[in-house]
mmCIF file of C-alpha atoms in Angstrom:
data_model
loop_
_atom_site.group_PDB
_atom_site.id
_atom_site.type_symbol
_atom_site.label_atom_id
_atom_site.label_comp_id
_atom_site.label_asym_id
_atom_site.label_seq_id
_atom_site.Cartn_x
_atom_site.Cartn_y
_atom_site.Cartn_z
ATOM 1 C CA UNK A 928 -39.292 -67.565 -51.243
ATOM 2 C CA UNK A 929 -41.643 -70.444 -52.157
ATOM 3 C CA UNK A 930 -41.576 -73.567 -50.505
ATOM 4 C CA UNK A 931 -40.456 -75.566 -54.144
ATOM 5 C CA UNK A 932 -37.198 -73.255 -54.231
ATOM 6 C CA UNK A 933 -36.204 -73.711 -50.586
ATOM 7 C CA UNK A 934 -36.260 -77.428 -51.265
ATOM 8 C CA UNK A 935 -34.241 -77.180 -54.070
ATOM 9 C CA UNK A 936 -31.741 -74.954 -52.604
ATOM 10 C CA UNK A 937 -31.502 -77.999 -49.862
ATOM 11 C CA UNK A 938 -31.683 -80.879 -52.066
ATOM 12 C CA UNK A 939 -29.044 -79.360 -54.470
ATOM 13 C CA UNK A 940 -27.031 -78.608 -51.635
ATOM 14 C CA UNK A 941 -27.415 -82.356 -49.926
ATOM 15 C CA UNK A 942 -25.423 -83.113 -53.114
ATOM 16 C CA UNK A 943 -22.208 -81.409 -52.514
ATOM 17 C CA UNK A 944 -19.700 -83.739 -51.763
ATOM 18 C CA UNK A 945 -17.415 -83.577 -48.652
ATOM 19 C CA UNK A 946 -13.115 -83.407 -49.313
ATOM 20 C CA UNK A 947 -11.388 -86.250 -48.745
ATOM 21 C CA UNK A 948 -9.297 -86.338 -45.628
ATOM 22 C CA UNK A 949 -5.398 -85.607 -46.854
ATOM 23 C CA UNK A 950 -3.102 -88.520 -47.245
ATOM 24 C CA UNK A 951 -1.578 -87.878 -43.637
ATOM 25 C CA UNK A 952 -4.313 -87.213 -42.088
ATOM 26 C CA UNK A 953 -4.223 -90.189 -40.280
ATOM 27 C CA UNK A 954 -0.800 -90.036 -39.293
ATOM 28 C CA UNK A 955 -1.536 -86.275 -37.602
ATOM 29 C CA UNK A 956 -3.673 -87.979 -34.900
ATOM 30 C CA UNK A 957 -1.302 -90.387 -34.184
ATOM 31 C CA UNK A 958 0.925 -87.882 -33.589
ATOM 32 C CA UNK A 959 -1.248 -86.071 -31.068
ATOM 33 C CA UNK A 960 -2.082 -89.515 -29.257
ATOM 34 C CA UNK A 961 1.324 -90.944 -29.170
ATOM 35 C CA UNK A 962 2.149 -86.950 -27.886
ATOM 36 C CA UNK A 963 -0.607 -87.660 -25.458
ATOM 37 C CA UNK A 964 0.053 -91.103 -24.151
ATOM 38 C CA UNK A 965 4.064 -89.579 -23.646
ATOM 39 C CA UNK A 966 2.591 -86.636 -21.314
ATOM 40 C CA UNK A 967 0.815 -89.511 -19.416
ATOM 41 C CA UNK A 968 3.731 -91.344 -18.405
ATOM 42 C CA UNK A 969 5.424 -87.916 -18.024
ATOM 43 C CA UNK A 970 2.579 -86.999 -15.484
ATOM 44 C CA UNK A 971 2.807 -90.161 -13.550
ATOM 45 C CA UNK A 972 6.441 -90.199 -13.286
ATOM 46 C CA UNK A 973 5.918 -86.417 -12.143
ATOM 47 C CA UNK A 974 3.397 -87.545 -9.277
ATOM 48 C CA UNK A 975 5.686 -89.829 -7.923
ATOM 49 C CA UNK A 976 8.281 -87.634 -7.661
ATOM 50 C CA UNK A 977 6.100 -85.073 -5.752
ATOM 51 C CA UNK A 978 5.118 -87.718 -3.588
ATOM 52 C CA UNK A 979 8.706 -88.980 -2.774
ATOM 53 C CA UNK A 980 9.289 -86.512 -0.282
ATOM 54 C CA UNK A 981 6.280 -87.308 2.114
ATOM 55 C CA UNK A 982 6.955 -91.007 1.642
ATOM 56 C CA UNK A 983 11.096 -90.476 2.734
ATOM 57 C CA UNK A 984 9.492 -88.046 5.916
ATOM 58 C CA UNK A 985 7.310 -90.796 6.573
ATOM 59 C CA UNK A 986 9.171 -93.199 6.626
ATOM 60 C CA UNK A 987 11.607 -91.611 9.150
ATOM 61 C CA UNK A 988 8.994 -90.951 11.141
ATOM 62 C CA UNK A 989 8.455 -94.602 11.981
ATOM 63 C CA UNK A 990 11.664 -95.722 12.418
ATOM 64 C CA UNK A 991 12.088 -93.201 14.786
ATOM 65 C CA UNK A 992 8.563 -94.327 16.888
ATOM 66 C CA UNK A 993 10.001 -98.076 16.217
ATOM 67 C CA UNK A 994 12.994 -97.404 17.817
ATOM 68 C CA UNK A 995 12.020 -94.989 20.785
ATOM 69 C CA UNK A 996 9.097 -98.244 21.667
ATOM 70 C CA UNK A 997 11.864 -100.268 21.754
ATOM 71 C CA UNK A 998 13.601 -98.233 23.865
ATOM 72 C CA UNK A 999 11.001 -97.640 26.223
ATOM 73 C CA UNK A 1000 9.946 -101.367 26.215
ATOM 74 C CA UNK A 1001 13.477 -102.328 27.001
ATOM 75 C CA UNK A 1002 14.222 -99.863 29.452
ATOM 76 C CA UNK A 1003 11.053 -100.818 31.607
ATOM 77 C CA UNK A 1004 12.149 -104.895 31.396
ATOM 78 C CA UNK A 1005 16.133 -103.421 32.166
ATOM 79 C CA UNK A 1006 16.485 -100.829 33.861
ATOM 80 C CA UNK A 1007 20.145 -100.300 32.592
ATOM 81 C CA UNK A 1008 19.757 -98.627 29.575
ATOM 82 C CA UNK A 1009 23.103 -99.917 28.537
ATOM 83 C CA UNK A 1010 22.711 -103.635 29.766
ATOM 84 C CA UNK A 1011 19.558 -103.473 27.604
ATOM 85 C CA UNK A 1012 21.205 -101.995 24.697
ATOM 86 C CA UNK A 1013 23.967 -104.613 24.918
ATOM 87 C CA UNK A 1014 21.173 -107.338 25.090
ATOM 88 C CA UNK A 1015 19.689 -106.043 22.187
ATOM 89 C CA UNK A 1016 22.798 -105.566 20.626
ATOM 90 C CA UNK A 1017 23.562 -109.138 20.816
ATOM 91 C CA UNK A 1018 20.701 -110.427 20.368
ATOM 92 C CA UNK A 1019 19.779 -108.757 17.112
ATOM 93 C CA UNK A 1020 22.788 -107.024 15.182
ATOM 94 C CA UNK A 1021 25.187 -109.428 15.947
ATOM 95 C CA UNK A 1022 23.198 -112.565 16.084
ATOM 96 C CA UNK A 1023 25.318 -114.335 13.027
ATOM 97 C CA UNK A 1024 28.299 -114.020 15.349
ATOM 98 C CA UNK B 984 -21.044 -102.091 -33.580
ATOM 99 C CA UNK B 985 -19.551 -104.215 -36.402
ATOM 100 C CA UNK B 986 -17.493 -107.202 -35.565
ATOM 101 C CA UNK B 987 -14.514 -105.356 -36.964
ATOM 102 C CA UNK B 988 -14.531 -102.167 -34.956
ATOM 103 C CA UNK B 989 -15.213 -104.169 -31.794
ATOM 104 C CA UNK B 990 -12.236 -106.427 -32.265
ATOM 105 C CA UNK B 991 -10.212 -103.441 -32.832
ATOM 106 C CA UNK B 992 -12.024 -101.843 -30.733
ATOM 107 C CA UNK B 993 -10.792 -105.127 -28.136
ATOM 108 C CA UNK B 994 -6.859 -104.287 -29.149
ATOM 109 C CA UNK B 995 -7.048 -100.827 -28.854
ATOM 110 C CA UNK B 996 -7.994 -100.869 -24.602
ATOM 111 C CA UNK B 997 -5.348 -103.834 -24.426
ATOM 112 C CA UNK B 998 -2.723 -101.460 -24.713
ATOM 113 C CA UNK B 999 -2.148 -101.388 -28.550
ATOM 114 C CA UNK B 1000 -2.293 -97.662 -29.308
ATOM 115 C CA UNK B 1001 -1.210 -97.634 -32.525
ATOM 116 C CA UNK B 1002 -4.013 -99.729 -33.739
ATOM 117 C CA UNK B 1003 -6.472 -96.669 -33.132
ATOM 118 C CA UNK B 1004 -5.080 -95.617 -36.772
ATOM 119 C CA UNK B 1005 -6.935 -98.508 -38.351
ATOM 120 C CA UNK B 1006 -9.868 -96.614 -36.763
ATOM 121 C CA UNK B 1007 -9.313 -93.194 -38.254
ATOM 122 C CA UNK B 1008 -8.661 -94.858 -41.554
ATOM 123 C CA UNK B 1009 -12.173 -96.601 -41.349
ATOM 124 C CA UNK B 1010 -13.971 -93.569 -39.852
ATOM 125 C CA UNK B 1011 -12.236 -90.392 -41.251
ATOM 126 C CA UNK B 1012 -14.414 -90.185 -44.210
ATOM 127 C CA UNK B 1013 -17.390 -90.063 -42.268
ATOM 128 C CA UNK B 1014 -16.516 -87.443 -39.797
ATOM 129 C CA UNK B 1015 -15.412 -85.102 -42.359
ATOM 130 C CA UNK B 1016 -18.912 -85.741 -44.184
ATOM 131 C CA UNK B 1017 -20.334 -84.358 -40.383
ATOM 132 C CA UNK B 1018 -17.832 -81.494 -40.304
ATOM 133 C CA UNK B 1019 -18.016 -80.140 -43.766
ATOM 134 C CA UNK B 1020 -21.348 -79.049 -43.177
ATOM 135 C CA UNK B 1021 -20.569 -77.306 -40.717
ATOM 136 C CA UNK B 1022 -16.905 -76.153 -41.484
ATOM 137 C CA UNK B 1023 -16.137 -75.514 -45.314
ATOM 138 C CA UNK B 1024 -12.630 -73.825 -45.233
ATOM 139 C CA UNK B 1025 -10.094 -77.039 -45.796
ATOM 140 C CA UNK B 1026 -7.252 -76.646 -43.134
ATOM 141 C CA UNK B 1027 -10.299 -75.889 -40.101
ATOM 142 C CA UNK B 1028 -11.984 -78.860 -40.872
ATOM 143 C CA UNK B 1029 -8.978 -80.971 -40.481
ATOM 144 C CA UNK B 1030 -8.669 -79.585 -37.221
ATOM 145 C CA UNK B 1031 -12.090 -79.973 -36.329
ATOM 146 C CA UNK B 1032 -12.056 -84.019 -37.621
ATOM 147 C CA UNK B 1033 -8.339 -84.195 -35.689
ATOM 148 C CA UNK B 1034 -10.331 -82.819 -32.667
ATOM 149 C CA UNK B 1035 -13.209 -85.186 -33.270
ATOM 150 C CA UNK B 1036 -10.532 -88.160 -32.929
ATOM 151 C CA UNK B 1037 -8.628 -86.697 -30.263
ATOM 152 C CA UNK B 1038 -11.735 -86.383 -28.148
ATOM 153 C CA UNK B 1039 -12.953 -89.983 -28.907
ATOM 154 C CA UNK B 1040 -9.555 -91.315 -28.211
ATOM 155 C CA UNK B 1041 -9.686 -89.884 -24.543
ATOM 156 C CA UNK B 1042 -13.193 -90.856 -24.177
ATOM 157 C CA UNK B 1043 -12.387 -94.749 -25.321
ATOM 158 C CA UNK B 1044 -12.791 -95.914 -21.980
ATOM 159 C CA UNK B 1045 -16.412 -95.192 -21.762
ATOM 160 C CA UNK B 1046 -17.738 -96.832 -24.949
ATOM 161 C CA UNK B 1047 -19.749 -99.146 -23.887
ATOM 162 C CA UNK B 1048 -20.471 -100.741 -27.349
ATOM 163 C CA UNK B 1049 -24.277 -100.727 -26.915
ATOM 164 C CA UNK B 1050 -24.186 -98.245 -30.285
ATOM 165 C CA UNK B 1051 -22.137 -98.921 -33.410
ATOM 166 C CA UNK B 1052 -18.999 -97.122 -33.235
ATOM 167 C CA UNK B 1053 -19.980 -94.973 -36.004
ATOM 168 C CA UNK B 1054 -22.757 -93.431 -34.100
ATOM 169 C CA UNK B 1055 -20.805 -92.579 -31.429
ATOM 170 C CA UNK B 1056 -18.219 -91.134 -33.060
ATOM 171 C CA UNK B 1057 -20.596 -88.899 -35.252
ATOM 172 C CA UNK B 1058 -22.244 -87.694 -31.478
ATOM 173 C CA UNK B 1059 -18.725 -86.801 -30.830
ATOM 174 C CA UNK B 1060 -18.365 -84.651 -34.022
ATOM 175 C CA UNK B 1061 -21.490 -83.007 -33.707
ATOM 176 C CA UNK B 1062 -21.023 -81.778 -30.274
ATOM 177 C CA UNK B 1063 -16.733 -80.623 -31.690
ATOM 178 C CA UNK B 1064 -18.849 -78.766 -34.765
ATOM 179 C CA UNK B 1065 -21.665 -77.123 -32.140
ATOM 180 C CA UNK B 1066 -18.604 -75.727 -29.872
ATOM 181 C CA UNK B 1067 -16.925 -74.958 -33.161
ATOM 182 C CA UNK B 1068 -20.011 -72.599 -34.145
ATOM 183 C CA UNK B 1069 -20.619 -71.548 -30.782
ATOM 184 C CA UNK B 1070 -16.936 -70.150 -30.704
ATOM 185 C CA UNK B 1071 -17.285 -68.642 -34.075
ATOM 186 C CA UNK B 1072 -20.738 -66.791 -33.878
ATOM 187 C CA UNK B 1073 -19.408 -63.674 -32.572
ATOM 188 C CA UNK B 1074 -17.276 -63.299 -35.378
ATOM 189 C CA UNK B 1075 -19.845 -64.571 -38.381
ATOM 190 C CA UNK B 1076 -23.309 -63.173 -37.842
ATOM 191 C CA UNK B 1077 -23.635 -61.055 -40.966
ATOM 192 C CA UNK B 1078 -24.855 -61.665 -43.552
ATOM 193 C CA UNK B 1079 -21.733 -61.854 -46.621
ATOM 194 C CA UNK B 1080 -23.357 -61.568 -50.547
ATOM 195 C CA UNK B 1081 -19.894 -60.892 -51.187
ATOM 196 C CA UNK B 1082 -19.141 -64.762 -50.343
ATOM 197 C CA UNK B 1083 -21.502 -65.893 -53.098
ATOM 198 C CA UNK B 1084 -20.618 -67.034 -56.988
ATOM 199 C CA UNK B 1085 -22.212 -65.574 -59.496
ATOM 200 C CA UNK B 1086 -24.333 -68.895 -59.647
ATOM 201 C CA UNK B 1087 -25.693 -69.082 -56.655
ATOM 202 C CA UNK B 1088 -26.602 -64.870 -56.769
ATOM 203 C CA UNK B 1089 -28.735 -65.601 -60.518
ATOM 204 C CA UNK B 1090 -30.589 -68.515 -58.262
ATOM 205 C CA UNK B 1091 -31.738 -65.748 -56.030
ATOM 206 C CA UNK B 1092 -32.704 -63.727 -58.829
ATOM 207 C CA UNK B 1093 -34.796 -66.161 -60.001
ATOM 208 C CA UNK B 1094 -32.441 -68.621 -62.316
ATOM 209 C CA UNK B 1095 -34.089 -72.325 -62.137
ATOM 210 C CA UNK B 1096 -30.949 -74.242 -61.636
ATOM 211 C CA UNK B 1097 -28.085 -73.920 -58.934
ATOM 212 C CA UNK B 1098 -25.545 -76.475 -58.282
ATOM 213 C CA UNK B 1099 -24.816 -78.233 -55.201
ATOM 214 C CA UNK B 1100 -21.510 -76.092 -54.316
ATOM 215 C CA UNK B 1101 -22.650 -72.412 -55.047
ATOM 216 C CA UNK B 1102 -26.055 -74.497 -52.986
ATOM 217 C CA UNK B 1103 -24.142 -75.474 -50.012
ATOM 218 C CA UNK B 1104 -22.470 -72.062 -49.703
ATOM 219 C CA UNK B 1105 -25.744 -70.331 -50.022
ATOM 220 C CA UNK B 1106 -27.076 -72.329 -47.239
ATOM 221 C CA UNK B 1107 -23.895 -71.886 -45.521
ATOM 222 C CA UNK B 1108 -23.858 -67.363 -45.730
ATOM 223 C CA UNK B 1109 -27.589 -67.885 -44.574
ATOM 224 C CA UNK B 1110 -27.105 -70.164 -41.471
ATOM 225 C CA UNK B 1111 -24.927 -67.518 -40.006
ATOM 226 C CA UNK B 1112 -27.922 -66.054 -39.296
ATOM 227 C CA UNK B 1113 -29.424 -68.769 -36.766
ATOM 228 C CA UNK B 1114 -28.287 -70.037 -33.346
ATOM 229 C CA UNK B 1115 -25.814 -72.679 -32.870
ATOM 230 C CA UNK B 1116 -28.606 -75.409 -31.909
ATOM 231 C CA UNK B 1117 -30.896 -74.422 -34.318
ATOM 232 C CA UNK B 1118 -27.578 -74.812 -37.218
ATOM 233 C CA UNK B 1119 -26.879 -78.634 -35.936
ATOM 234 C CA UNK B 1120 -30.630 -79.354 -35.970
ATOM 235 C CA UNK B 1121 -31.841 -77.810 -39.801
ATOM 236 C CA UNK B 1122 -28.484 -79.358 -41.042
ATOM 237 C CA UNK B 1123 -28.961 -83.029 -39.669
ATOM 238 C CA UNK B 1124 -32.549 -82.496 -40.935
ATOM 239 C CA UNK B 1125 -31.971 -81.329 -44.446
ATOM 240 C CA UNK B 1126 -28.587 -82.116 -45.179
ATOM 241 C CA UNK B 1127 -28.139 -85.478 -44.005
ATOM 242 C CA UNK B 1128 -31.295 -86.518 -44.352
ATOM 243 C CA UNK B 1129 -32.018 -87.556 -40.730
ATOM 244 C CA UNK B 1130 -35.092 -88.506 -38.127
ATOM 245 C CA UNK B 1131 -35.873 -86.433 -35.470
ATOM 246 C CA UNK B 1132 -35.604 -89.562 -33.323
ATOM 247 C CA UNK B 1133 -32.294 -89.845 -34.553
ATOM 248 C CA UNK B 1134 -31.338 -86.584 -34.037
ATOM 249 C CA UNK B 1135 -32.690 -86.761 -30.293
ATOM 250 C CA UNK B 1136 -29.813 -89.298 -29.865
ATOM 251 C CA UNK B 1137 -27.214 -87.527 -31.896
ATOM 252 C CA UNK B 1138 -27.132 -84.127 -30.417
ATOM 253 C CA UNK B 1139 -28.864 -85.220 -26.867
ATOM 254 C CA UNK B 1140 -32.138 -83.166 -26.890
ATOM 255 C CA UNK B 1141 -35.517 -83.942 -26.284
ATOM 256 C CA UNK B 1142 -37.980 -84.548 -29.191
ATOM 257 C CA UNK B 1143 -39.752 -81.651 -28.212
ATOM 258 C CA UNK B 1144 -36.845 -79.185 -28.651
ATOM 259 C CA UNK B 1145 -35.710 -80.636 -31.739
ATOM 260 C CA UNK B 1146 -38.979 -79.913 -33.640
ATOM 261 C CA UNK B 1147 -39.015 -76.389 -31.999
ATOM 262 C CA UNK B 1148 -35.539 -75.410 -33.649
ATOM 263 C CA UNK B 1149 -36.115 -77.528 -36.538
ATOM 264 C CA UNK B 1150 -38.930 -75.274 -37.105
ATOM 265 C CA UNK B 1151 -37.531 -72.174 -36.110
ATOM 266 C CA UNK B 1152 -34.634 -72.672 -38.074
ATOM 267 C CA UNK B 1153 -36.675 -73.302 -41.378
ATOM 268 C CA UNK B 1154 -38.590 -69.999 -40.763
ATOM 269 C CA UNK B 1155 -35.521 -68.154 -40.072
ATOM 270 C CA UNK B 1156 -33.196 -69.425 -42.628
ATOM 271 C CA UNK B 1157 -36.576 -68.724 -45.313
ATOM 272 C CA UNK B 1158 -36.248 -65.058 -43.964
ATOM 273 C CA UNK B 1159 -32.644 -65.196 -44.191
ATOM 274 C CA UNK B 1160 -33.149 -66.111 -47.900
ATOM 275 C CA UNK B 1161 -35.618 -63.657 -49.125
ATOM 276 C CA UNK B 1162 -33.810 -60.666 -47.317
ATOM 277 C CA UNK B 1163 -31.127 -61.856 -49.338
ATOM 278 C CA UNK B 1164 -32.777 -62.120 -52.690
ATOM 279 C CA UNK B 1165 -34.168 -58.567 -52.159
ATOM 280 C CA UNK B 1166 -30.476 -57.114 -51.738
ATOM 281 C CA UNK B 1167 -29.456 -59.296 -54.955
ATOM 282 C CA UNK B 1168 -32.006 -57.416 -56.817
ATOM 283 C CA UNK B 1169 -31.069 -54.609 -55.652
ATOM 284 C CA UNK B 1170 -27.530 -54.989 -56.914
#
């Protein structure tokens, strides 16, 4: 094949006109990215789910240090547990009285 | 980047999604002009263009707006139609007279004129024949009239490698072309 009909085989096809995009073409992607930006949220909401767990163990594992340093702390300054835990008793949960 | 795509461009990563559609509208013709030359059945190029926007949607964050918009988005579309031909060269590697119009079969046989459709699926049969690479590189060359320069920053490839398939491609697709009009005369 000569060089003169490989060019025109390229310049005829350069020619060719591409379709046009269908009317709702448009509206198809937005589909897809609103589907998208839903499965986002979705996955967030999904993480913090997962991580509620840890965060409730957590969490009862420090009130259960704060309250056995409290304990300890009180117990060396009484040594009464129960004069102690009256002391704190008033002194904290029924201080409004 | 023109004003307009970088104001919209602005909206868009404040949180206003559904202004991205303004963006299709004003880009959609020219991705399918990218895609068609690589894709010519109808409902797999809309898929293809639909990927195109998909990807540059998730990949919004890291614009930086140093290119147009345009460019970027056609680097985008090249790289959907590369995987798109990587994924299909298993299946399309021979080569398919049987495709061809009547038109485009008498231009192998030696008729002076062809036009641009029967031209475009000619070229089309024949690329089957070449690699992936050397398909993007030929048809940003030939078809859409592009630099090599420019097609270093489309596809991502050194200078040297694009005039290495450019040329390869040229000699294969040439080979491609007279093995073809041999068989037509066969016929």
């Amino acid at each position: 094949m000569n060089e003169k009909k490989f060019e025109q085989l390229f310049r005829a096809a350069r020619a060719e006109p591409a379709p046009a995009p269908a009317q709702d073409f448009e509206a198809r992607v937005m589909r897809t990215v609103h589907r998208q930006l839903a499965g986002q949220e979705a996955s967030m909401l999904e993480q913090l789910s997962a991580m509620l767990p840890r965060l409730a163990a957590g969490a009862a594992v420090v009130i259960a240090l704060c309250l056995a340093t409290d304990l300890c702390l009180s117990s060396f300054v009484q040594p009464d547990l129960s004069a102690g835990l009256n002391q704190l008793a008033e002194q904290w949960l029924f201080a409004a009285k | 980047m023109s004003d307009d795509d970088a104001e919209l461009l602005a909206r868009i990563r404040n949180g206003a999604a559904d202004d991205f559609s303004e963006l299709v509208q004003r880009h959609q013709s020219q991705v399918f002009a990218i895609l068609y030359r690589y894709e010519r059945d109808r409902g797999r190029l809309e898929d293809l263009a639909q990927d195109t926007f998909i990807k540059a949607w998730r990949s919004l964050p890291q614009f930086d707006g140093r290119a147009p918009f345009a460019h970027w988005l056609s680097r985008i579309a090249v790289n959907v139609a590369l995987d798109h031909l990587r994924k299909t060269k298993r299946q399309r590697n021979e080569i398919g007279l049987a495709d061809l119009g009547e038109d485009a079969l008498d231009w192998l046989r030696g008729a002076d004129e062809v036009d641009s459709r029967q031209a475009a699926e000619l070229l089309a049969v024949a690329m089957r024949e070449l690699s992936p690479a050397e398909q993007v590189v030929i048809t940003m060359q030939e078809l859409e009239g592009h630099s090599i320069k420019e097609i270093c920053v489309r596809t991502g490839s050194s200078s040297v490698a694009v005039r290495v398939r450019a040329m390869r491609a040229r000699q294969k697709l040439r080979k491609v072309l007279e093995r073809m009009t041999e068989e037509t005369k066969l016929k």
